[in-house]
Amino acid sequence: MPGKFFLFKYEEGDVVSMRKAHPCKSKDWELVRVGSDCKLKCMGCGREMTMSRISLEKATARVTRNGEVVE
């Protein structure tokens, strides 16, 4: 467990798989910026969005770093 309050330890460049798909049918997002608000870029269509850390924690199914699943 990475921290007392967070389920995942996010780093820039990680690929986050979400529970629900984006309208372009992709579930994978790349983390561009990490903090209390995280900036994500869709791997399917390239759209960028900002999401709060709490919302991101709830929506995350799995985190992949350098081709390996991070727990």
GROMACS .gro file of C-alpha atoms in nm:
model
   71
    1MET     CA    1   0.000   0.000   0.000
    2PRO     CA    2   0.170   0.320  -0.119
    3GLY     CA    3   0.025   0.560   0.134
    4LYS     CA    4  -0.205   0.607   0.424
    5PHE     CA    5  -0.475   0.781   0.222
    6PHE     CA    6  -0.422   0.678  -0.142
    7LEU     CA    7  -0.465   0.338  -0.307
    8PHE     CA    8  -0.221   0.398  -0.594
    9LYS     CA    9   0.114   0.576  -0.621
   10TYR     CA   10   0.084   0.768  -0.946
   11GLU     CA   11   0.383   0.898  -1.142
   12GLU     CA   12   0.399   1.102  -1.461
   13GLY     CA   13   0.400   0.878  -1.767
   14ASP     CA   14   0.194   0.600  -1.605
   15VAL     CA   15  -0.090   0.450  -1.808
   16VAL     CA   16  -0.412   0.435  -1.608
   17SER     CA   17  -0.692   0.198  -1.714
   18MET     CA   18  -1.031   0.334  -1.611
   19ARG     CA   19  -1.340   0.138  -1.510
   20LYS     CA   20  -1.556   0.308  -1.777
   21ALA     CA   21  -1.457   0.368  -2.138
   22HIS     CA   22  -1.416   0.710  -2.298
   23PRO     CA   23  -1.660   0.783  -2.587
   24CYS     CA   24  -1.377   0.693  -2.828
   25LYS     CA   25  -1.391   0.339  -2.674
   26SER     CA   26  -1.048   0.363  -2.510
   27LYS     CA   27  -1.007   0.290  -2.137
   28ASP     CA   28  -0.638   0.384  -2.120
   29TRP     CA   29  -0.515   0.730  -2.016
   30GLU     CA   30  -0.160   0.862  -1.976
   31LEU     CA   31  -0.080   1.074  -1.670
   32VAL     CA   32   0.067   1.405  -1.783
   33ARG     CA   33   0.070   1.583  -1.445
   34VAL     CA   34   0.023   1.444  -1.093
   35GLY     CA   35  -0.084   1.635  -0.782
   36SER     CA   36  -0.408   1.711  -0.603
   37ASP     CA   37  -0.549   1.759  -0.954
   38CYS     CA   38  -0.420   1.517  -1.218
   39LYS     CA   39  -0.401   1.586  -1.591
   40LEU     CA   40  -0.472   1.288  -1.817
   41LYS     CA   41  -0.438   1.232  -2.193
   42CYS     CA   42  -0.657   0.975  -2.369
   43MET     CA   43  -0.450   0.710  -2.547
   44GLY     CA   44  -0.723   0.667  -2.810
   45CYS     CA   45  -0.809   1.016  -2.930
   46GLY     CA   46  -0.555   1.241  -2.757
   47ARG     CA   47  -0.806   1.448  -2.560
   48GLU     CA   48  -0.673   1.595  -2.234
   49MET     CA   49  -0.869   1.647  -1.915
   50THR     CA   50  -0.810   1.737  -1.552
   51MET     CA   51  -0.949   1.521  -1.274
   52SER     CA   52  -0.924   1.548  -0.898
   53ARG     CA   53  -0.706   1.289  -0.726
   54ILE     CA   54  -1.004   1.147  -0.533
   55SER     CA   55  -1.211   1.101  -0.852
   56LEU     CA   56  -0.914   0.942  -1.026
   57GLU     CA   57  -0.868   0.695  -0.738
   58LYS     CA   58  -1.232   0.587  -0.767
   59ALA     CA   59  -1.223   0.554  -1.147
   60THR     CA   60  -0.893   0.363  -1.171
   61ALA     CA   61  -0.903  -0.010  -1.245
   62ARG     CA   62  -0.526  -0.062  -1.286
   63VAL     CA   63  -0.200   0.135  -1.326
   64THR     CA   64   0.072   0.029  -1.569
   65ARG     CA   65   0.428   0.161  -1.547
   66ASN     CA   66   0.687   0.060  -1.809
   67GLY     CA   67   0.470  -0.231  -1.922
   68GLU     CA   68   0.425  -0.374  -1.572
   69VAL     CA   69   0.112  -0.355  -1.359
   70VAL     CA   70   0.167  -0.148  -1.041
   71GLU     CA   71  -0.011  -0.253  -0.724
   0.00000   0.00000   0.00000
